[in-house]
mmCIF file of C-alpha atoms in Angstrom:
data_model
loop_
_atom_site.group_PDB
_atom_site.id
_atom_site.type_symbol
_atom_site.label_atom_id
_atom_site.label_comp_id
_atom_site.label_asym_id
_atom_site.label_seq_id
_atom_site.Cartn_x
_atom_site.Cartn_y
_atom_site.Cartn_z
ATOM 1 C CA UNK A 1 -66.184 -24.633 -1.780
ATOM 2 C CA UNK A 2 -66.767 -20.953 -2.269
ATOM 3 C CA UNK A 3 -64.686 -18.151 -3.676
ATOM 4 C CA UNK A 4 -62.004 -17.023 -1.183
ATOM 5 C CA UNK A 5 -63.014 -14.038 0.908
ATOM 6 C CA UNK A 6 -60.079 -11.736 1.705
ATOM 7 C CA UNK A 7 -61.876 -10.301 4.734
ATOM 8 C CA UNK A 8 -61.677 -13.692 6.436
ATOM 9 C CA UNK A 9 -57.896 -13.528 6.644
ATOM 10 C CA UNK A 10 -57.700 -11.004 9.469
ATOM 11 C CA UNK A 11 -56.721 -12.322 12.888
ATOM 12 C CA UNK A 12 -56.812 -9.015 14.727
ATOM 13 C CA UNK A 13 -58.904 -8.613 17.836
ATOM 14 C CA UNK A 14 -57.775 -11.707 19.733
ATOM 15 C CA UNK A 15 -57.861 -11.685 23.522
ATOM 16 C CA UNK A 16 -55.259 -13.025 25.882
ATOM 17 C CA UNK A 17 -57.203 -13.333 29.141
ATOM 18 C CA UNK A 18 -58.544 -16.680 30.294
ATOM 19 C CA UNK A 19 -62.135 -17.115 29.161
ATOM 20 C CA UNK A 20 -64.637 -19.737 30.327
ATOM 21 C CA UNK A 21 -68.286 -19.896 29.222
ATOM 22 C CA UNK A 22 -70.778 -19.177 32.010
ATOM 23 C CA UNK A 23 -72.758 -22.237 30.937
ATOM 24 C CA UNK A 24 -70.601 -24.756 29.055
ATOM 25 C CA UNK A 25 -73.680 -26.629 27.820
ATOM 26 C CA UNK A 26 -75.318 -23.557 26.251
ATOM 27 C CA UNK A 27 -75.225 -23.741 22.449
ATOM 28 C CA UNK A 28 -75.272 -20.388 20.660
ATOM 29 C CA UNK A 29 -76.705 -20.015 17.183
ATOM 30 C CA UNK A 30 -74.250 -19.093 14.445
ATOM 31 C CA UNK A 31 -74.105 -18.715 10.687
ATOM 32 C CA UNK A 32 -71.380 -19.196 8.107
ATOM 33 C CA UNK A 33 -70.475 -15.746 6.777
ATOM 34 C CA UNK A 34 -67.903 -17.007 4.276
ATOM 35 C CA UNK A 35 -65.640 -19.939 3.511
ATOM 36 C CA UNK A 36 -62.056 -19.601 2.378
ATOM 37 C CA UNK A 37 -60.597 -22.786 0.850
ATOM 38 C CA UNK A 38 -57.042 -23.474 2.025
ATOM 39 C CA UNK A 39 -56.279 -26.674 0.104
ATOM 40 C CA UNK A 40 -58.112 -29.894 -0.778
ATOM 41 C CA UNK A 41 -60.136 -30.978 2.252
ATOM 42 C CA UNK A 42 -59.225 -27.962 4.406
ATOM 43 C CA UNK A 43 -61.011 -24.607 4.599
ATOM 44 C CA UNK A 44 -61.369 -21.662 6.973
ATOM 45 C CA UNK A 45 -64.929 -20.878 8.064
ATOM 46 C CA UNK A 46 -65.988 -17.395 9.186
ATOM 47 C CA UNK A 47 -68.665 -17.963 11.843
ATOM 48 C CA UNK A 48 -70.777 -15.134 13.250
ATOM 49 C CA UNK A 49 -72.852 -15.619 16.385
ATOM 50 C CA UNK A 50 -76.459 -14.629 15.796
ATOM 51 C CA UNK A 51 -77.936 -14.679 19.313
ATOM 52 C CA UNK A 52 -77.582 -12.168 22.191
ATOM 53 C CA UNK A 53 -74.357 -13.851 23.335
ATOM 54 C CA UNK A 54 -72.625 -12.389 20.296
ATOM 55 C CA UNK A 55 -71.663 -9.132 22.007
ATOM 56 C CA UNK A 56 -70.119 -10.841 25.038
ATOM 57 C CA UNK A 57 -68.316 -13.676 23.287
ATOM 58 C CA UNK A 58 -64.521 -13.605 23.267
ATOM 59 C CA UNK A 59 -61.715 -16.159 23.382
ATOM 60 C CA UNK A 60 -58.033 -16.632 24.112
ATOM 61 C CA UNK A 61 -55.483 -17.728 21.465
ATOM 62 C CA UNK A 62 -55.207 -21.508 21.733
ATOM 63 C CA UNK A 63 -58.777 -22.149 22.890
ATOM 64 C CA UNK A 64 -61.381 -24.118 20.929
ATOM 65 C CA UNK A 65 -65.123 -24.229 20.286
ATOM 66 C CA UNK A 66 -67.490 -27.147 19.875
ATOM 67 C CA UNK A 67 -69.269 -26.767 16.526
ATOM 68 C CA UNK A 68 -72.665 -28.480 16.604
ATOM 69 C CA UNK A 69 -74.863 -29.510 13.681
ATOM 70 C CA UNK A 70 -78.316 -30.733 14.795
ATOM 71 C CA UNK A 71 -78.940 -34.333 13.846
ATOM 72 C CA UNK A 72 -75.270 -34.894 13.006
ATOM 73 C CA UNK A 73 -73.109 -34.189 16.059
ATOM 74 C CA UNK A 74 -70.425 -31.794 17.202
ATOM 75 C CA UNK A 75 -66.682 -31.440 16.781
ATOM 76 C CA UNK A 76 -63.933 -29.590 18.672
ATOM 77 C CA UNK A 77 -62.304 -26.981 16.420
ATOM 78 C CA UNK A 78 -59.598 -24.491 17.417
ATOM 79 C CA UNK A 79 -60.295 -20.798 16.904
ATOM 80 C CA UNK A 80 -57.827 -19.549 14.282
ATOM 81 C CA UNK A 81 -58.668 -15.849 14.192
ATOM 82 C CA UNK A 82 -61.202 -13.059 14.312
ATOM 83 C CA UNK A 83 -62.434 -10.970 11.378
ATOM 84 C CA UNK A 84 -63.463 -7.572 12.724
ATOM 85 C CA UNK A 85 -65.077 -6.481 9.446
ATOM 86 C CA UNK A 86 -67.706 -9.231 9.589
ATOM 87 C CA UNK A 87 -67.608 -9.804 13.371
ATOM 88 C CA UNK A 88 -66.856 -13.454 12.691
ATOM 89 C CA UNK A 89 -64.614 -15.987 14.394
ATOM 90 C CA UNK A 90 -62.415 -18.101 12.136
ATOM 91 C CA UNK A 91 -62.141 -21.881 12.371
ATOM 92 C CA UNK A 92 -59.807 -23.784 10.048
ATOM 93 C CA UNK A 93 -61.325 -27.231 9.511
ATOM 94 C CA UNK A 94 -60.105 -30.442 7.899
ATOM 95 C CA UNK A 95 -63.000 -32.481 6.464
ATOM 96 C CA UNK A 96 -62.494 -35.846 8.120
ATOM 97 C CA UNK A 97 -65.817 -37.191 9.406
ATOM 98 C CA UNK A 98 -69.587 -36.804 9.593
ATOM 99 C CA UNK A 99 -69.635 -33.453 11.383
ATOM 100 C CA UNK A 100 -66.943 -31.748 9.313
ATOM 101 C CA UNK A 101 -68.398 -33.274 6.144
ATOM 102 C CA UNK A 102 -71.833 -31.848 6.968
ATOM 103 C CA UNK A 103 -70.233 -28.479 7.756
ATOM 104 C CA UNK A 104 -68.586 -28.449 4.333
ATOM 105 C CA UNK A 105 -71.926 -29.104 2.643
ATOM 106 C CA UNK A 106 -73.674 -26.207 4.402
ATOM 107 C CA UNK A 107 -71.895 -23.427 2.530
ATOM 108 C CA UNK A 108 -72.189 -19.682 3.218
ATOM 109 C CA UNK A 109 -75.405 -18.773 4.997
ATOM 110 C CA UNK A 110 -75.559 -22.181 6.642
ATOM 111 C CA UNK A 111 -76.794 -22.360 10.227
ATOM 112 C CA UNK A 112 -75.148 -24.233 13.077
ATOM 113 C CA UNK A 113 -74.589 -23.962 16.818
ATOM 114 C CA UNK A 114 -71.463 -23.250 18.845
ATOM 115 C CA UNK A 115 -70.433 -24.018 22.419
ATOM 116 C CA UNK A 116 -67.419 -22.376 23.969
ATOM 117 C CA UNK A 117 -64.802 -21.166 24.251
ATOM 118 C CA UNK A 118 -63.117 -24.037 26.078
ATOM 119 C CA UNK A 119 -59.732 -24.954 27.400
ATOM 120 C CA UNK A 120 -56.522 -23.211 28.391
ATOM 121 C CA UNK A 121 -54.791 -21.055 25.800
ATOM 122 C CA UNK A 122 -51.170 -20.092 25.152
ATOM 123 C CA UNK A 123 -49.269 -18.440 28.061
ATOM 124 C CA UNK A 124 -48.959 -15.073 26.344
ATOM 125 C CA UNK A 125 -49.168 -12.882 29.444
ATOM 126 C CA UNK A 126 -46.586 -15.061 31.176
ATOM 127 C CA UNK A 127 -44.257 -14.612 28.206
ATOM 128 C CA UNK A 128 -44.614 -10.840 28.362
ATOM 129 C CA UNK A 129 -44.056 -10.774 32.106
ATOM 130 C CA UNK A 130 -40.693 -12.551 31.703
ATOM 131 C CA UNK A 131 -39.564 -10.465 28.724
ATOM 132 C CA UNK A 132 -37.368 -7.680 30.131
ATOM 133 C CA UNK A 133 -36.235 -4.657 28.143
ATOM 134 C CA UNK A 134 -32.575 -5.634 28.617
ATOM 135 C CA UNK A 135 -33.233 -9.332 27.908
ATOM 136 C CA UNK A 136 -36.324 -9.648 25.687
ATOM 137 C CA UNK A 137 -37.877 -13.084 25.356
ATOM 138 C CA UNK A 138 -37.353 -14.912 22.045
ATOM 139 C CA UNK A 139 -40.346 -16.837 20.701
ATOM 140 C CA UNK A 140 -40.201 -19.953 18.520
ATOM 141 C CA UNK A 141 -43.397 -21.277 16.927
ATOM 142 C CA UNK A 142 -42.826 -24.912 15.873
ATOM 143 C CA UNK A 143 -45.693 -26.147 13.728
ATOM 144 C CA UNK A 144 -46.673 -29.178 11.698
ATOM 145 C CA UNK A 145 -49.458 -29.168 9.087
ATOM 146 C CA UNK A 146 -52.839 -27.876 10.200
ATOM 147 C CA UNK A 147 -51.315 -27.239 13.629
ATOM 148 C CA UNK A 148 -50.668 -23.718 12.345
ATOM 149 C CA UNK A 149 -54.352 -22.884 12.901
ATOM 150 C CA UNK A 150 -54.281 -22.990 16.751
ATOM 151 C CA UNK A 151 -51.124 -20.838 16.698
ATOM 152 C CA UNK A 152 -52.252 -18.247 14.159
ATOM 153 C CA UNK A 153 -53.723 -15.835 16.724
ATOM 154 C CA UNK A 154 -50.642 -16.180 18.950
ATOM 155 C CA UNK A 155 -48.359 -15.336 16.020
ATOM 156 C CA UNK A 156 -50.446 -12.249 15.245
ATOM 157 C CA UNK A 157 -50.299 -11.298 18.925
ATOM 158 C CA UNK A 158 -46.490 -11.576 18.904
ATOM 159 C CA UNK A 159 -46.327 -9.163 15.956
ATOM 160 C CA UNK A 160 -48.455 -6.610 17.821
ATOM 161 C CA UNK A 161 -46.233 -6.997 20.901
ATOM 162 C CA UNK A 162 -43.058 -6.972 18.783
ATOM 163 C CA UNK A 163 -41.449 -4.083 20.690
ATOM 164 C CA UNK A 164 -41.564 -6.078 23.963
ATOM 165 C CA UNK A 165 -40.179 -9.327 22.532
ATOM 166 C CA UNK A 166 -36.911 -10.561 21.067
ATOM 167 C CA UNK A 167 -36.499 -12.768 18.011
ATOM 168 C CA UNK A 168 -39.624 -14.285 16.476
ATOM 169 C CA UNK A 169 -39.163 -17.532 14.545
ATOM 170 C CA UNK A 170 -41.660 -19.832 12.842
ATOM 171 C CA UNK A 171 -40.595 -23.394 12.024
ATOM 172 C CA UNK A 172 -43.285 -24.792 9.750
ATOM 173 C CA UNK A 173 -43.529 -28.222 8.162
ATOM 174 C CA UNK A 174 -46.166 -29.495 5.722
ATOM 175 C CA UNK A 175 -46.607 -32.647 3.682
ATOM 176 C CA UNK A 176 -46.167 -30.833 0.374
ATOM 177 C CA UNK A 177 -45.727 -27.210 -0.753
ATOM 178 C CA UNK A 178 -49.365 -27.119 -1.893
ATOM 179 C CA UNK A 179 -50.665 -28.202 1.534
ATOM 180 C CA UNK A 180 -49.143 -25.330 3.482
ATOM 181 C CA UNK A 181 -51.738 -23.335 5.411
ATOM 182 C CA UNK A 182 -52.043 -19.590 4.804
ATOM 183 C CA UNK A 183 -49.150 -19.295 2.280
ATOM 184 C CA UNK A 184 -49.846 -15.608 1.618
ATOM 185 C CA UNK A 185 -49.809 -14.898 5.341
ATOM 186 C CA UNK A 186 -46.462 -16.683 5.685
ATOM 187 C CA UNK A 187 -45.051 -14.025 3.341
ATOM 188 C CA UNK A 188 -46.768 -11.262 5.323
ATOM 189 C CA UNK A 189 -45.243 -12.547 8.550
ATOM 190 C CA UNK A 190 -41.781 -12.518 6.986
ATOM 191 C CA UNK A 191 -42.265 -8.890 6.030
ATOM 192 C CA UNK A 192 -43.328 -8.096 9.596
ATOM 193 C CA UNK A 193 -40.121 -9.418 11.108
ATOM 194 C CA UNK A 194 -40.744 -13.120 11.718
ATOM 195 C CA UNK A 195 -38.020 -15.480 10.542
ATOM 196 C CA UNK A 196 -40.097 -18.105 8.722
ATOM 197 C CA UNK A 197 -38.334 -21.430 8.046
ATOM 198 C CA UNK A 198 -40.353 -23.995 6.096
ATOM 199 C CA UNK A 199 -39.860 -27.610 5.155
ATOM 200 C CA UNK A 200 -41.979 -30.219 3.356
ATOM 201 C CA UNK A 201 -42.104 -34.006 3.401
ATOM 202 C CA UNK A 202 -42.376 -34.401 -0.361
ATOM 203 C CA UNK A 203 -41.070 -32.401 -3.294
ATOM 204 C CA UNK A 204 -43.330 -30.771 -5.864
ATOM 205 C CA UNK A 205 -42.215 -29.096 -9.114
ATOM 206 C CA UNK A 206 -41.081 -25.536 -8.428
ATOM 207 C CA UNK A 207 -40.247 -26.085 -4.776
ATOM 208 C CA UNK A 208 -36.774 -24.797 -3.917
ATOM 209 C CA UNK A 209 -37.021 -24.980 -0.138
ATOM 210 C CA UNK A 210 -35.991 -27.624 2.346
ATOM 211 C CA UNK A 211 -37.257 -31.206 2.316
ATOM 212 C CA UNK A 212 -37.471 -32.872 5.697
ATOM 213 C CA UNK A 213 -39.223 -32.586 9.033
ATOM 214 C CA UNK A 214 -39.596 -29.746 11.537
ATOM 215 C CA UNK A 215 -36.923 -31.022 13.985
ATOM 216 C CA UNK A 216 -34.387 -30.744 11.121
ATOM 217 C CA UNK A 217 -34.895 -26.961 11.150
ATOM 218 C CA UNK A 218 -33.618 -26.664 14.719
ATOM 219 C CA UNK A 219 -30.027 -26.992 13.479
ATOM 220 C CA UNK A 220 -30.443 -23.704 11.593
ATOM 221 C CA UNK A 221 -31.438 -21.688 14.655
ATOM 222 C CA UNK A 222 -29.253 -19.188 16.503
ATOM 223 C CA UNK A 223 -30.585 -19.882 19.959
ATOM 224 C CA UNK A 224 -30.426 -17.929 23.184
ATOM 225 C CA UNK A 225 -31.768 -20.859 25.237
ATOM 226 C CA UNK A 226 -31.960 -19.013 28.545
ATOM 227 C CA UNK A 227 -34.424 -16.511 27.085
ATOM 228 C CA UNK A 228 -36.370 -18.685 24.624
ATOM 229 C CA UNK A 229 -40.001 -19.819 24.836
ATOM 230 C CA UNK A 230 -41.354 -22.402 22.394
ATOM 231 C CA UNK A 231 -44.998 -22.829 21.350
ATOM 232 C CA UNK A 232 -45.619 -25.958 19.300
ATOM 233 C CA UNK A 233 -48.608 -27.676 17.700
ATOM 234 C CA UNK A 234 -48.847 -30.545 15.233
ATOM 235 C CA UNK A 235 -48.569 -34.339 15.194
ATOM 236 C CA UNK A 236 -47.482 -35.682 18.568
ATOM 237 C CA UNK A 237 -44.362 -37.334 17.142
ATOM 238 C CA UNK A 238 -43.292 -34.002 15.608
ATOM 239 C CA UNK A 239 -43.800 -32.143 18.871
ATOM 240 C CA UNK A 240 -41.957 -34.800 20.847
ATOM 241 C CA UNK A 241 -38.836 -34.755 18.666
ATOM 242 C CA UNK A 242 -38.925 -30.975 18.300
ATOM 243 C CA UNK A 243 -38.989 -30.598 22.078
ATOM 244 C CA UNK A 244 -36.124 -33.059 22.486
ATOM 245 C CA UNK A 245 -34.060 -31.244 19.858
ATOM 246 C CA UNK A 246 -34.555 -27.880 21.543
ATOM 247 C CA UNK A 247 -33.835 -29.284 24.997
ATOM 248 C CA UNK A 248 -30.588 -30.723 23.607
ATOM 249 C CA UNK A 249 -29.737 -27.171 22.517
ATOM 250 C CA UNK A 250 -30.250 -25.893 26.060
ATOM 251 C CA UNK A 251 -33.915 -24.781 26.143
ATOM 252 C CA UNK A 252 -35.511 -25.516 29.509
ATOM 253 C CA UNK A 253 -38.407 -28.034 29.265
ATOM 254 C CA UNK A 254 -40.545 -25.632 31.321
ATOM 255 C CA UNK A 255 -40.200 -23.071 28.507
ATOM 256 C CA UNK A 256 -41.758 -25.395 25.919
ATOM 257 C CA UNK A 257 -45.551 -25.392 25.500
ATOM 258 C CA UNK A 258 -47.556 -27.705 23.271
ATOM 259 C CA UNK A 259 -51.171 -27.925 22.159
ATOM 260 C CA UNK A 260 -52.683 -31.394 22.085
ATOM 261 C CA UNK A 261 -55.288 -32.377 19.504
ATOM 262 C CA UNK A 262 -57.083 -35.455 20.813
ATOM 263 C CA UNK A 263 -60.617 -36.811 20.575
ATOM 264 C CA UNK A 264 -62.598 -34.232 22.561
ATOM 265 C CA UNK A 265 -66.319 -34.973 22.687
ATOM 266 C CA UNK A 266 -67.811 -33.171 25.695
ATOM 267 C CA UNK A 267 -65.275 -30.326 26.242
ATOM 268 C CA UNK A 268 -65.743 -30.372 30.036
ATOM 269 C CA UNK A 269 -63.927 -33.535 31.148
ATOM 270 C CA UNK A 270 -66.996 -35.751 31.656
ATOM 271 C CA UNK A 271 -66.755 -38.300 28.847
ATOM 272 C CA UNK A 272 -63.075 -39.250 29.264
ATOM 273 C CA UNK A 273 -62.359 -39.607 25.545
ATOM 274 C CA UNK A 274 -59.478 -37.123 25.648
ATOM 275 C CA UNK A 275 -57.832 -38.380 28.834
ATOM 276 C CA UNK A 276 -54.023 -38.566 28.713
ATOM 277 C CA UNK A 277 -52.562 -39.979 31.918
ATOM 278 C CA UNK A 278 -54.179 -38.002 34.757
ATOM 279 C CA UNK A 279 -55.124 -35.039 32.552
ATOM 280 C CA UNK A 280 -58.105 -34.226 30.355
ATOM 281 C CA UNK A 281 -57.053 -32.398 27.209
ATOM 282 C CA UNK A 282 -60.341 -30.486 26.940
ATOM 283 C CA UNK A 283 -60.358 -28.832 30.366
ATOM 284 C CA UNK A 284 -56.724 -29.051 31.540
ATOM 285 C CA UNK A 285 -55.404 -28.084 28.087
ATOM 286 C CA UNK A 286 -55.300 -28.182 25.136
ATOM 287 C CA UNK A 287 -52.153 -26.151 25.895
ATOM 288 C CA UNK A 288 -49.725 -27.776 28.336
ATOM 289 C CA UNK A 289 -46.187 -27.213 29.489
ATOM 290 C CA UNK A 290 -44.021 -29.907 27.905
ATOM 291 C CA UNK A 291 -42.514 -31.187 31.133
ATOM 292 C CA UNK A 292 -46.005 -31.914 32.449
ATOM 293 C CA UNK A 293 -46.877 -34.254 29.571
ATOM 294 C CA UNK A 294 -43.466 -35.661 28.647
ATOM 295 C CA UNK A 295 -43.837 -38.852 30.772
ATOM 296 C CA UNK A 296 -46.993 -39.820 28.856
ATOM 297 C CA UNK A 297 -45.997 -38.925 25.297
ATOM 298 C CA UNK A 298 -43.643 -41.894 24.973
ATOM 299 C CA UNK A 299 -46.249 -44.466 25.995
ATOM 300 C CA UNK A 300 -47.791 -46.130 22.944
ATOM 301 C CA UNK A 301 -51.594 -46.179 22.667
ATOM 302 C CA UNK A 302 -52.071 -44.066 25.804
#
């Protein structure tokens, strides 16, 4: 891993319009500008496009790219931000297989290819359209582990649109204090008006916060359920019980949105690897309204 690069931490410049590549099979050349280690096995890669498509490329918070390494394969990775200083798109990656392992070995200056962006992002414009001046919409971000990466751009967007929104709350759970993503940015978000509630599965020396799971944090919320929208990403079991807890508190299931992280291999719905019931996560999602997927989330091995 390389020395952390502060310039890679910016997530400004995200776009909220739906974006679909003109040719989903076209792979654009890219290079690794910098790598910022997050914790053991997880790092954020700053990737700059190096072909003519660079000027036209943009993406929506919640979308993903297919990162391709010739001779190795490709992997679906959510876009976690944009660094304007280096004109690079950020991808937070957990090293977990051949493709991500090869990406880790490339280092800064390494060359790869990128297809995308793909999928449906977070419903940010819909949230704004239902947030009235006399009844602003409250936003809850419910996140588990590395699921913070697909929500990072949406959180930054909510800060920029702060005057049009109500309460902003982040419920964040990690395995341990040392495996929290973007700890410095969590502090920045607190200072910018987000109520950040964190919990961990296991205690480490020096930790004085809560121990438990994300659904436990729901009890601490002062909810206005009729004006609350929830965006959640993380392990499926966490999202399922978080949604149930919020629904029990009066939040409408149609106001809960979740991002699914399943085995996406083609990104255009051809291969079927990411099929869940009648939907394909890659092209119909990865962001879905909870009530659309709820019937399938309780079925084991689906």
